Amino acid sequence: MSFKGKVAIVTGSSSGIGAAVAMSLSAEGASVVIVGRNEAKLAATKAKCANALVVRADITIDADARRIVQQTIEKFGKIDILVNNAGNSILASIFDENIMESYDFTMNINLRAVFRMTSLVVPHIIKTKGNIVMISSVTGRSTSFGAQAISYAVSKAGLNHFGAYLAADLAPHGVRVNVISPGPVYTDLIENSGYDGSYDVLKFHTALDSVSHPQEIADLVLMVANDKAKSITGSNLFCDNGWMIKRY
Ligand SMILES: NC(=O)c1ccc[n+]([C@@H]2O[C@H](COP(=O)([O-])OP(=O)(O)OC[C@H]3O[C@@H](n4cnc5c(N)ncnc54)[C@H](OP(=O)(O)O)[C@@H]3O)[C@@H](O)[C@H]2O)c1
């Protein structure tokens, strides 16, 4: 699946799903912009990409978001693909003292930063008639992850509707927007968020009794971001080992 001549920004590509997406796009010929905060992890992704620009940035800071877009245009002259992948969470239930800390932190990175990045990229992506991919989660449509994930789940539900709304707004401009909703994936996110369950518990919630590897999500991102998917817009594609259809 060729991405020759395409320029893609992948937020949160210093690790996990984003790193797999950046490496896969690069392997298929795209110029990629690798974005994250951790210098060592950014360098590790860059080492596996052929034509890459690293922008060390915190996408929750507006000036950093502007710098990502500005440096991309300076280096590559255009933007064809934006993958809004960076995400994070502080887990807390509605009964916990720190619920508003959890809400503010999670919404800031999972939703506000996505709005900010997208609004800055839109004028450029209209010129190329490119496309945008949002990395959401099954939690945006299900309650199975448990009470601690309420802020995360609500942020991803918001992201789902942002994707659908944006798809309608940008369709007249020839720009596609799609959402991908993974189930559990082996990455740093789950441990970093303070989740205290095991991957076996997460497997139990899937019909296929399985947890994905980041490459499986990257493969789907490449499928929808490719020009061959020219009729796919406003979709929310699940890549979840059957999390959504599990019978208990
Ligand atoms: N793992 C799962 O089970 C799972 C399931 C469904 C959906 N997802 C979604 O998949 C996406 C990627 O997560 P992952 O699982 O691959 O986790 P990950 O390995 O922890 O990756 C998260 C990425 O986001 C970046 N990031 C976080 N905050 C940032 C900020 N303020 N500014 C810039 N970059 C930031 C991190 O980079 P730095 O640390 O370098 O800043 C890292 O590259 C997220 O949106 C997540 O919600 C994950």
PDB file of C-alpha atoms and ligand atoms in Angstrom:
ATOM      1  CA  MET A   1       0.000   0.000   0.000  1.00  0.00           C
ATOM      2  CA  SER A   2       1.953   3.001  -1.211  1.00  0.00           C
ATOM      3  CA  PHE A   3       2.254   6.293   0.638  1.00  0.00           C
ATOM      4  CA  LYS A   4       4.982   7.587  -1.660  1.00  0.00           C
ATOM      5  CA  GLY A   5       5.042  11.391  -1.730  1.00  0.00           C
ATOM      6  CA  LYS A   6       2.673  11.711   1.264  1.00  0.00           C
ATOM      7  CA  VAL A   7       3.474  13.730   4.390  1.00  0.00           C
ATOM      8  CA  ALA A   8       2.003  12.449   7.658  1.00  0.00           C
ATOM      9  CA  ILE A   9       1.998  13.902  11.167  1.00  0.00           C
ATOM     10  CA  VAL A  10       1.579  11.193  13.823  1.00  0.00           C
ATOM     11  CA  THR A  11       1.077  12.527  17.345  1.00  0.00           C
ATOM     12  CA  GLY A  12       2.308  10.304  20.153  1.00  0.00           C
ATOM     13  CA  SER A  13       4.666   8.415  17.847  1.00  0.00           C
ATOM     14  CA  SER A  14       7.418   8.063  20.431  1.00  0.00           C
ATOM     15  CA  SER A  15       5.881   4.759  21.561  1.00  0.00           C
ATOM     16  CA  GLY A  16       3.141   2.173  21.249  1.00  0.00           C
ATOM     17  CA  ILE A  17       0.534   2.483  18.502  1.00  0.00           C
ATOM     18  CA  GLY A  18       1.845   5.826  17.214  1.00  0.00           C
ATOM     19  CA  ALA A  19       5.400   4.490  16.803  1.00  0.00           C
ATOM     20  CA  ALA A  20       4.053   1.495  14.845  1.00  0.00           C
ATOM     21  CA  VAL A  21       1.994   3.845  12.633  1.00  0.00           C
ATOM     22  CA  ALA A  22       4.960   6.151  11.934  1.00  0.00           C
ATOM     23  CA  MET A  23       7.256   3.233  11.112  1.00  0.00           C
ATOM     24  CA  SER A  24       4.659   1.584   8.865  1.00  0.00           C
ATOM     25  CA  LEU A  25       3.898   4.816   6.971  1.00  0.00           C
ATOM     26  CA  SER A  26       7.608   5.403   6.516  1.00  0.00           C
ATOM     27  CA  ALA A  27       8.128   1.838   5.269  1.00  0.00           C
ATOM     28  CA  GLU A  28       5.454   2.533   2.627  1.00  0.00           C
ATOM     29  CA  GLY A  29       7.216   5.672   1.423  1.00  0.00           C
ATOM     30  CA  ALA A  30       5.665   8.520   3.455  1.00  0.00           C
ATOM     31  CA  SER A  31       7.611  11.354   5.045  1.00  0.00           C
ATOM     32  CA  VAL A  32       6.638  11.239   8.698  1.00  0.00           C
ATOM     33  CA  VAL A  33       6.598  13.777  11.498  1.00  0.00           C
ATOM     34  CA  ILE A  34       7.247  12.051  14.801  1.00  0.00           C
ATOM     35  CA  VAL A  35       5.756  13.853  17.799  1.00  0.00           C
ATOM     36  CA  GLY A  36       6.061  13.245  21.538  1.00  0.00           C
ATOM     37  CA  ARG A  37       7.894  14.470  24.632  1.00  0.00           C
ATOM     38  CA  ASN A  38      10.315  11.657  25.510  1.00  0.00           C
ATOM     39  CA  GLU A  39      13.598  12.321  23.696  1.00  0.00           C
ATOM     40  CA  ALA A  40      14.991   8.781  23.900  1.00  0.00           C
ATOM     41  CA  LYS A  41      11.763   7.219  22.668  1.00  0.00           C
ATOM     42  CA  LEU A  42      11.462   9.781  19.842  1.00  0.00           C
ATOM     43  CA  ALA A  43      15.002   8.914  18.730  1.00  0.00           C
ATOM     44  CA  ALA A  44      14.187   5.186  18.818  1.00  0.00           C
ATOM     45  CA  THR A  45      11.224   5.692  16.464  1.00  0.00           C
ATOM     46  CA  LYS A  46      13.218   7.995  14.167  1.00  0.00           C
ATOM     47  CA  ALA A  47      15.954   5.364  13.852  1.00  0.00           C
ATOM     48  CA  LYS A  48      13.373   3.051  12.241  1.00  0.00           C
ATOM     49  CA  CYS A  49      11.958   5.648   9.808  1.00  0.00           C
ATOM     50  CA  ALA A  50      13.537   6.597   6.495  1.00  0.00           C
ATOM     51  CA  ASN A  51      12.404  10.181   5.962  1.00  0.00           C
ATOM     52  CA  ALA A  52      11.405  11.597   9.306  1.00  0.00           C
ATOM     53  CA  LEU A  53      11.264  14.871  11.180  1.00  0.00           C
ATOM     54  CA  VAL A  54      11.163  14.719  14.960  1.00  0.00           C
ATOM     55  CA  VAL A  55       9.295  17.493  16.750  1.00  0.00           C
ATOM     56  CA  ARG A  56       9.635  17.200  20.504  1.00  0.00           C
ATOM     57  CA  ALA A  57       6.431  18.775  21.711  1.00  0.00           C
ATOM     58  CA  ASP A  58       3.700  18.657  24.321  1.00  0.00           C
ATOM     59  CA  ILE A  59       0.520  18.832  22.256  1.00  0.00           C
ATOM     60  CA  THR A  60      -1.486  20.165  25.209  1.00  0.00           C
ATOM     61  CA  ILE A  61       0.509  23.415  24.840  1.00  0.00           C
ATOM     62  CA  ASP A  62      -0.891  25.545  22.008  1.00  0.00           C
ATOM     63  CA  ALA A  63       2.515  27.012  21.088  1.00  0.00           C
ATOM     64  CA  ASP A  64       3.936  23.482  20.748  1.00  0.00           C
ATOM     65  CA  ALA A  65       1.044  22.447  18.514  1.00  0.00           C
ATOM     66  CA  ARG A  66       1.700  25.476  16.278  1.00  0.00           C
ATOM     67  CA  ARG A  67       5.411  24.587  16.147  1.00  0.00           C
ATOM     68  CA  ILE A  68       4.597  21.032  14.946  1.00  0.00           C
ATOM     69  CA  VAL A  69       2.580  22.367  12.002  1.00  0.00           C
ATOM     70  CA  GLN A  70       5.053  25.157  11.224  1.00  0.00           C
ATOM     71  CA  GLN A  71       8.087  22.831  11.218  1.00  0.00           C
ATOM     72  CA  THR A  72       6.236  20.275   9.079  1.00  0.00           C
ATOM     73  CA  ILE A  73       5.462  22.899   6.436  1.00  0.00           C
ATOM     74  CA  GLU A  74       9.022  24.273   6.589  1.00  0.00           C
ATOM     75  CA  LYS A  75      10.523  20.808   6.111  1.00  0.00           C
ATOM     76  CA  PHE A  76       8.052  19.034   3.800  1.00  0.00           C
ATOM     77  CA  GLY A  77       5.886  21.855   2.341  1.00  0.00           C
ATOM     78  CA  LYS A  78       2.489  20.197   2.896  1.00  0.00           C
ATOM     79  CA  ILE A  79       0.403  17.871   5.089  1.00  0.00           C
ATOM     80  CA  ASP A  80      -1.533  14.920   3.620  1.00  0.00           C
ATOM     81  CA  ILE A  81      -2.338  12.896   6.741  1.00  0.00           C
ATOM     82  CA  LEU A  82      -2.873  13.709  10.417  1.00  0.00           C
ATOM     83  CA  VAL A  83      -3.045  10.814  12.859  1.00  0.00           C
ATOM     84  CA  ASN A  84      -4.409  12.120  16.171  1.00  0.00           C
ATOM     85  CA  ASN A  85      -3.019   9.277  18.242  1.00  0.00           C
ATOM     86  CA  ALA A  86      -1.462  10.788  21.392  1.00  0.00           C
ATOM     87  CA  GLY A  87      -3.547  10.002  24.436  1.00  0.00           C
ATOM     88  CA  ASN A  88      -3.279   9.452  28.146  1.00  0.00           C
ATOM     89  CA  SER A  89      -5.322   9.127  31.286  1.00  0.00           C
ATOM     90  CA  ILE A  90      -5.353   9.425  35.040  1.00  0.00           C
ATOM     91  CA  LEU A  91      -7.767   6.759  36.212  1.00  0.00           C
ATOM     92  CA  ALA A  92     -10.319   7.739  38.868  1.00  0.00           C
ATOM     93  CA  SER A  93     -13.930   6.858  39.543  1.00  0.00           C
ATOM     94  CA  ILE A  94     -16.747   9.311  40.233  1.00  0.00           C
ATOM     95  CA  PHE A  95     -16.384   8.383  43.958  1.00  0.00           C
ATOM     96  CA  ASP A  96     -12.699   9.415  44.112  1.00  0.00           C
ATOM     97  CA  GLU A  97     -11.314  12.687  45.508  1.00  0.00           C
ATOM     98  CA  ASN A  98      -9.222  13.259  42.386  1.00  0.00           C
ATOM     99  CA  ILE A  99     -12.028  12.825  39.863  1.00  0.00           C
ATOM    100  CA  MET A 100     -11.718  16.405  38.560  1.00  0.00           C
ATOM    101  CA  GLU A 101      -7.941  16.092  38.266  1.00  0.00           C
ATOM    102  CA  SER A 102      -8.564  12.942  36.236  1.00  0.00           C
ATOM    103  CA  TYR A 103     -11.194  14.701  34.098  1.00  0.00           C
ATOM    104  CA  ASP A 104      -9.111  17.823  33.386  1.00  0.00           C
ATOM    105  CA  PHE A 105      -5.928  15.885  32.597  1.00  0.00           C
ATOM    106  CA  THR A 106      -7.658  13.343  30.385  1.00  0.00           C
ATOM    107  CA  MET A 107      -9.877  15.757  28.461  1.00  0.00           C
ATOM    108  CA  ASN A 108      -6.940  18.100  27.931  1.00  0.00           C
ATOM    109  CA  ILE A 109      -4.806  15.541  26.119  1.00  0.00           C
ATOM    110  CA  ASN A 110      -7.477  13.273  24.584  1.00  0.00           C
ATOM    111  CA  LEU A 111      -9.868  15.948  23.319  1.00  0.00           C
ATOM    112  CA  ARG A 112      -8.699  19.569  23.632  1.00  0.00           C
ATOM    113  CA  ALA A 113      -5.259  18.861  22.165  1.00  0.00           C
ATOM    114  CA  VAL A 114      -6.889  16.951  19.295  1.00  0.00           C
ATOM    115  CA  PHE A 115      -9.151  19.964  18.558  1.00  0.00           C
ATOM    116  CA  ARG A 116      -6.101  22.250  18.663  1.00  0.00           C
ATOM    117  CA  MET A 117      -3.929  20.068  16.384  1.00  0.00           C
ATOM    118  CA  THR A 118      -6.783  19.460  13.972  1.00  0.00           C
ATOM    119  CA  SER A 119      -7.780  23.113  13.685  1.00  0.00           C
ATOM    120  CA  LEU A 120      -4.183  24.036  12.867  1.00  0.00           C
ATOM    121  CA  VAL A 121      -3.832  21.281  10.269  1.00  0.00           C
ATOM    122  CA  VAL A 122      -7.204  21.746   8.514  1.00  0.00           C
ATOM    123  CA  PRO A 123      -6.157  24.655   6.215  1.00  0.00           C
ATOM    124  CA  HIS A 124      -3.192  22.585   5.003  1.00  0.00           C
ATOM    125  CA  ILE A 125      -5.033  19.282   4.626  1.00  0.00           C
ATOM    126  CA  ILE A 126      -7.772  20.960   2.555  1.00  0.00           C
ATOM    127  CA  LYS A 127      -5.076  21.949   0.042  1.00  0.00           C
ATOM    128  CA  THR A 128      -3.934  18.327  -0.379  1.00  0.00           C
ATOM    129  CA  LYS A 129      -7.436  16.773  -0.032  1.00  0.00           C
ATOM    130  CA  GLY A 130      -5.867  14.555   2.585  1.00  0.00           C
ATOM    131  CA  ASN A 131      -7.346  12.697   5.538  1.00  0.00           C
ATOM    132  CA  ILE A 132      -7.417  12.575   9.325  1.00  0.00           C
ATOM    133  CA  VAL A 133      -7.465   9.495  11.562  1.00  0.00           C
ATOM    134  CA  MET A 134      -8.429   9.635  15.249  1.00  0.00           C
ATOM    135  CA  ILE A 135      -7.328   6.888  17.630  1.00  0.00           C
ATOM    136  CA  SER A 136     -10.250   6.423  19.985  1.00  0.00           C
ATOM    137  CA  SER A 137     -11.037   3.348  22.104  1.00  0.00           C
ATOM    138  CA  VAL A 138     -13.764   0.795  22.752  1.00  0.00           C
ATOM    139  CA  THR A 139     -14.313   2.670  26.007  1.00  0.00           C
ATOM    140  CA  GLY A 140     -15.893   5.464  23.947  1.00  0.00           C
ATOM    141  CA  ARG A 141     -18.851   3.130  23.405  1.00  0.00           C
ATOM    142  CA  SER A 142     -18.691   0.590  26.252  1.00  0.00           C
ATOM    143  CA  THR A 143     -18.615   0.601  30.049  1.00  0.00           C
ATOM    144  CA  SER A 144     -16.743  -2.703  30.472  1.00  0.00           C
ATOM    145  CA  PHE A 145     -13.379  -1.206  31.424  1.00  0.00           C
ATOM    146  CA  GLY A 146     -14.789  -0.303  34.825  1.00  0.00           C
ATOM    147  CA  ALA A 147     -15.569   2.738  36.970  1.00  0.00           C
ATOM    148  CA  GLN A 148     -12.002   4.077  37.037  1.00  0.00           C
ATOM    149  CA  ALA A 149     -12.042   4.782  33.303  1.00  0.00           C
ATOM    150  CA  ILE A 150     -14.988   7.213  33.312  1.00  0.00           C
ATOM    151  CA  SER A 151     -12.998  10.318  32.281  1.00  0.00           C
ATOM    152  CA  TYR A 152     -11.095   8.370  29.644  1.00  0.00           C
ATOM    153  CA  ALA A 153     -14.293   6.835  28.285  1.00  0.00           C
ATOM    154  CA  VAL A 154     -16.065  10.193  28.090  1.00  0.00           C
ATOM    155  CA  SER A 155     -13.062  11.774  26.357  1.00  0.00           C
ATOM    156  CA  LYS A 156     -13.098   8.993  23.739  1.00  0.00           C
ATOM    157  CA  ALA A 157     -16.885   9.294  23.289  1.00  0.00           C
ATOM    158  CA  GLY A 158     -16.300  12.991  22.592  1.00  0.00           C
ATOM    159  CA  LEU A 159     -13.535  12.112  20.161  1.00  0.00           C
ATOM    160  CA  ASN A 160     -15.869   9.742  18.308  1.00  0.00           C
ATOM    161  CA  HIS A 161     -18.416  12.497  17.745  1.00  0.00           C
ATOM    162  CA  PHE A 162     -15.716  15.026  16.891  1.00  0.00           C
ATOM    163  CA  GLY A 163     -14.588  12.605  14.170  1.00  0.00           C
ATOM    164  CA  ALA A 164     -18.098  12.202  12.766  1.00  0.00           C
ATOM    165  CA  TYR A 165     -18.860  15.925  12.903  1.00  0.00           C
ATOM    166  CA  LEU A 166     -15.540  16.851  11.352  1.00  0.00           C
ATOM    167  CA  ALA A 167     -16.069  14.302   8.591  1.00  0.00           C
ATOM    168  CA  ALA A 168     -19.298  16.106   7.675  1.00  0.00           C
ATOM    169  CA  ASP A 169     -17.637  19.535   7.886  1.00  0.00           C
ATOM    170  CA  LEU A 170     -14.679  18.545   5.715  1.00  0.00           C
ATOM    171  CA  ALA A 171     -16.429  16.346   3.143  1.00  0.00           C
ATOM    172  CA  PRO A 172     -17.285  19.352   0.917  1.00  0.00           C
ATOM    173  CA  HIS A 173     -13.536  20.052   0.843  1.00  0.00           C
ATOM    174  CA  GLY A 174     -12.663  16.506  -0.241  1.00  0.00           C
ATOM    175  CA  VAL A 175     -11.066  15.646   3.118  1.00  0.00           C
ATOM    176  CA  ARG A 176     -11.882  12.321   4.816  1.00  0.00           C
ATOM    177  CA  VAL A 177     -11.992  11.784   8.590  1.00  0.00           C
ATOM    178  CA  ASN A 178     -12.191   8.403  10.304  1.00  0.00           C
ATOM    179  CA  VAL A 179     -12.000   7.039  13.832  1.00  0.00           C
ATOM    180  CA  ILE A 180     -10.345   3.788  14.866  1.00  0.00           C
ATOM    181  CA  SER A 181     -11.390   2.227  18.167  1.00  0.00           C
ATOM    182  CA  PRO A 182      -8.922  -0.337  19.500  1.00  0.00           C
ATOM    183  CA  GLY A 183      -9.642  -2.746  22.311  1.00  0.00           C
ATOM    184  CA  PRO A 184      -6.759  -3.528  24.671  1.00  0.00           C
ATOM    185  CA  VAL A 185      -3.289  -3.231  23.148  1.00  0.00           C
ATOM    186  CA  TYR A 186       0.113  -4.100  24.637  1.00  0.00           C
ATOM    187  CA  THR A 187       1.618  -0.607  25.157  1.00  0.00           C
ATOM    188  CA  ASP A 188       2.903   1.567  28.012  1.00  0.00           C
ATOM    189  CA  LEU A 189      -0.459   3.339  28.338  1.00  0.00           C
ATOM    190  CA  ILE A 190      -2.259   0.854  30.511  1.00  0.00           C
ATOM    191  CA  GLU A 191       0.460   0.668  33.189  1.00  0.00           C
ATOM    192  CA  ASN A 192       1.155   4.434  33.032  1.00  0.00           C
ATOM    193  CA  SER A 193      -2.506   5.209  33.682  1.00  0.00           C
ATOM    194  CA  GLY A 194      -2.414   3.353  36.994  1.00  0.00           C
ATOM    195  CA  TYR A 195      -4.528   0.395  35.846  1.00  0.00           C
ATOM    196  CA  ASP A 196      -4.092  -2.339  38.437  1.00  0.00           C
ATOM    197  CA  GLY A 197      -5.679  -5.246  36.558  1.00  0.00           C
ATOM    198  CA  SER A 198      -3.844  -7.764  34.390  1.00  0.00           C
ATOM    199  CA  TYR A 199      -3.837  -8.338  30.657  1.00  0.00           C
ATOM    200  CA  ASP A 200      -5.681 -11.620  31.429  1.00  0.00           C
ATOM    201  CA  VAL A 201      -8.597  -9.570  32.773  1.00  0.00           C
ATOM    202  CA  LEU A 202      -8.576  -7.461  29.599  1.00  0.00           C
ATOM    203  CA  LYS A 203      -8.439 -10.612  27.448  1.00  0.00           C
ATOM    204  CA  PHE A 204     -11.467 -11.929  29.303  1.00  0.00           C
ATOM    205  CA  HIS A 205     -13.460  -8.931  28.039  1.00  0.00           C
ATOM    206  CA  THR A 206     -12.776  -9.859  24.391  1.00  0.00           C
ATOM    207  CA  ALA A 207     -14.666 -12.500  22.431  1.00  0.00           C
ATOM    208  CA  LEU A 208     -11.379 -13.682  20.858  1.00  0.00           C
ATOM    209  CA  ASP A 209      -9.623 -13.848  24.274  1.00  0.00           C
ATOM    210  CA  SER A 210      -6.797 -11.715  22.941  1.00  0.00           C
ATOM    211  CA  VAL A 211      -4.907  -8.441  23.373  1.00  0.00           C
ATOM    212  CA  SER A 212      -3.614  -6.690  20.232  1.00  0.00           C
ATOM    213  CA  HIS A 213      -0.072  -5.691  19.375  1.00  0.00           C
ATOM    214  CA  PRO A 214       0.420  -2.082  18.151  1.00  0.00           C
ATOM    215  CA  GLN A 215       1.149  -3.245  14.588  1.00  0.00           C
ATOM    216  CA  GLU A 216      -2.424  -4.565  14.234  1.00  0.00           C
ATOM    217  CA  ILE A 217      -3.794  -1.069  14.870  1.00  0.00           C
ATOM    218  CA  ALA A 218      -1.148   0.486  12.602  1.00  0.00           C
ATOM    219  CA  ASP A 219      -2.197  -1.834   9.763  1.00  0.00           C
ATOM    220  CA  LEU A 220      -5.774  -0.561  10.035  1.00  0.00           C
ATOM    221  CA  VAL A 221      -4.633   3.080  10.177  1.00  0.00           C
ATOM    222  CA  LEU A 222      -2.742   2.569   6.923  1.00  0.00           C
ATOM    223  CA  MET A 223      -5.778   0.960   5.302  1.00  0.00           C
ATOM    224  CA  VAL A 224      -8.081   3.926   6.036  1.00  0.00           C
ATOM    225  CA  ALA A 225      -5.441   6.623   5.478  1.00  0.00           C
ATOM    226  CA  ASN A 226      -4.615   5.261   2.020  1.00  0.00           C
ATOM    227  CA  ASP A 227      -6.150   6.860  -1.084  1.00  0.00           C
ATOM    228  CA  LYS A 228      -7.660   3.456  -1.937  1.00  0.00           C
ATOM    229  CA  ALA A 229     -10.098   4.037   0.963  1.00  0.00           C
ATOM    230  CA  LYS A 230     -11.459   7.082  -0.893  1.00  0.00           C
ATOM    231  CA  SER A 231     -15.106   6.265  -0.077  1.00  0.00           C
ATOM    232  CA  ILE A 232     -14.540   5.739   3.662  1.00  0.00           C
ATOM    233  CA  THR A 233     -15.300   8.782   5.791  1.00  0.00           C
ATOM    234  CA  GLY A 234     -17.133   9.364   9.067  1.00  0.00           C
ATOM    235  CA  SER A 235     -16.538   5.725  10.045  1.00  0.00           C
ATOM    236  CA  ASN A 236     -15.651   4.355  13.447  1.00  0.00           C
ATOM    237  CA  LEU A 237     -13.740   1.138  12.829  1.00  0.00           C
ATOM    238  CA  PHE A 238     -13.312  -1.293  15.705  1.00  0.00           C
ATOM    239  CA  CYS A 239     -10.121  -3.306  16.042  1.00  0.00           C
ATOM    240  CA  ASP A 240     -10.936  -4.892  19.370  1.00  0.00           C
ATOM    241  CA  ASN A 241     -10.754  -8.700  19.294  1.00  0.00           C
ATOM    242  CA  GLY A 242     -14.526  -8.669  19.701  1.00  0.00           C
ATOM    243  CA  TRP A 243     -14.644  -6.514  22.862  1.00  0.00           C
ATOM    244  CA  MET A 244     -17.904  -4.911  21.715  1.00  0.00           C
ATOM    245  CA  ILE A 245     -19.704  -8.181  20.940  1.00  0.00           C
ATOM    246  CA  LYS A 246     -18.497 -10.252  23.933  1.00  0.00           C
ATOM    247  CA  ARG A 247     -21.231 -12.364  25.554  1.00  0.00           C
ATOM    248  CA  TYR A 248     -21.037 -12.829  29.296  1.00  0.00           C
TER     249      TYR A 248
HETATM  250  N1  LIG B   1      -3.077   0.589  24.762  1.00  0.00           N
HETATM  251  C1  LIG B   1      -4.371   0.372  24.687  1.00  0.00           C
HETATM  252  O1  LIG B   1      -4.876  -0.636  25.201  1.00  0.00           O
HETATM  253  C2  LIG B   1      -5.267   1.319  23.939  1.00  0.00           C
HETATM  254  C3  LIG B   1      -6.577   0.921  23.678  1.00  0.00           C
HETATM  255  C4  LIG B   1      -7.438   1.780  23.001  1.00  0.00           C
HETATM  256  C5  LIG B   1      -6.970   3.015  22.610  1.00  0.00           C
HETATM  257  N2  LIG B   1      -5.693   3.405  22.872  1.00  0.00           N
HETATM  258  C6  LIG B   1      -5.284   4.726  22.439  1.00  0.00           C
HETATM  259  O2  LIG B   1      -4.140   4.629  21.610  1.00  0.00           O
HETATM  260  C7  LIG B   1      -3.453   5.870  21.631  1.00  0.00           C
HETATM  261  C8  LIG B   1      -1.959   5.605  21.769  1.00  0.00           C
HETATM  262  O3  LIG B   1      -1.692   5.045  23.047  1.00  0.00           O
HETATM  263  P1  LIG B   1      -0.736   3.795  23.277  1.00  0.00           P
HETATM  264  O4  LIG B   1      -1.566   2.705  23.792  1.00  0.00           O
HETATM  265  O5  LIG B   1       0.119   3.565  22.102  1.00  0.00           O
HETATM  266  O6  LIG B   1       0.107   4.307  24.542  1.00  0.00           O
HETATM  267  P2  LIG B   1       1.596   4.827  24.721  1.00  0.00           P
HETATM  268  O7  LIG B   1       2.564   3.810  24.254  1.00  0.00           O
HETATM  269  O8  LIG B   1       1.668   5.294  26.130  1.00  0.00           O
HETATM  270  O9  LIG B   1       1.664   6.059  23.725  1.00  0.00           O
HETATM  271  C9  LIG B   1       1.088   7.296  24.021  1.00  0.00           C
HETATM  272  C10 LIG B   1       1.791   8.329  23.177  1.00  0.00           C
HETATM  273  O10 LIG B   1       1.200   9.602  23.401  1.00  0.00           O
HETATM  274  C11 LIG B   1       2.242  10.523  23.639  1.00  0.00           C
HETATM  275  N3  LIG B   1       1.772  11.616  24.468  1.00  0.00           N
HETATM  276  C12 LIG B   1       1.101  11.543  25.645  1.00  0.00           C
HETATM  277  N4  LIG B   1       0.880  12.768  26.120  1.00  0.00           N
HETATM  278  C13 LIG B   1       1.422  13.634  25.235  1.00  0.00           C
HETATM  279  C14 LIG B   1       1.520  15.038  25.167  1.00  0.00           C
HETATM  280  N5  LIG B   1       1.003  15.811  26.127  1.00  0.00           N
HETATM  281  N6  LIG B   1       2.147  15.601  24.117  1.00  0.00           N
HETATM  282  C15 LIG B   1       2.675  14.832  23.138  1.00  0.00           C
HETATM  283  N7  LIG B   1       2.609  13.490  23.138  1.00  0.00           N
HETATM  284  C16 LIG B   1       1.994  12.910  24.180  1.00  0.00           C
HETATM  285  C17 LIG B   1       3.348   9.718  24.299  1.00  0.00           C
HETATM  286  O11 LIG B   1       4.592  10.353  24.064  1.00  0.00           O
HETATM  287  P3  LIG B   1       5.582  10.934  25.189  1.00  0.00           P
HETATM  288  O12 LIG B   1       5.454  10.084  26.396  1.00  0.00           O
HETATM  289  O13 LIG B   1       6.916  10.885  24.499  1.00  0.00           O
HETATM  290  O14 LIG B   1       5.100  12.331  25.372  1.00  0.00           O
HETATM  291  C18 LIG B   1       3.268   8.423  23.514  1.00  0.00           C
HETATM  292  O15 LIG B   1       4.007   8.523  22.312  1.00  0.00           O
HETATM  293  C19 LIG B   1      -4.073   6.688  22.756  1.00  0.00           C
HETATM  294  O16 LIG B   1      -4.934   7.664  22.233  1.00  0.00           O
HETATM  295  C20 LIG B   1      -4.857   5.665  23.532  1.00  0.00           C
HETATM  296  O17 LIG B   1      -5.949   6.235  24.211  1.00  0.00           O
HETATM  297  C21 LIG B   1      -4.836   2.584  23.518  1.00  0.00           C
END
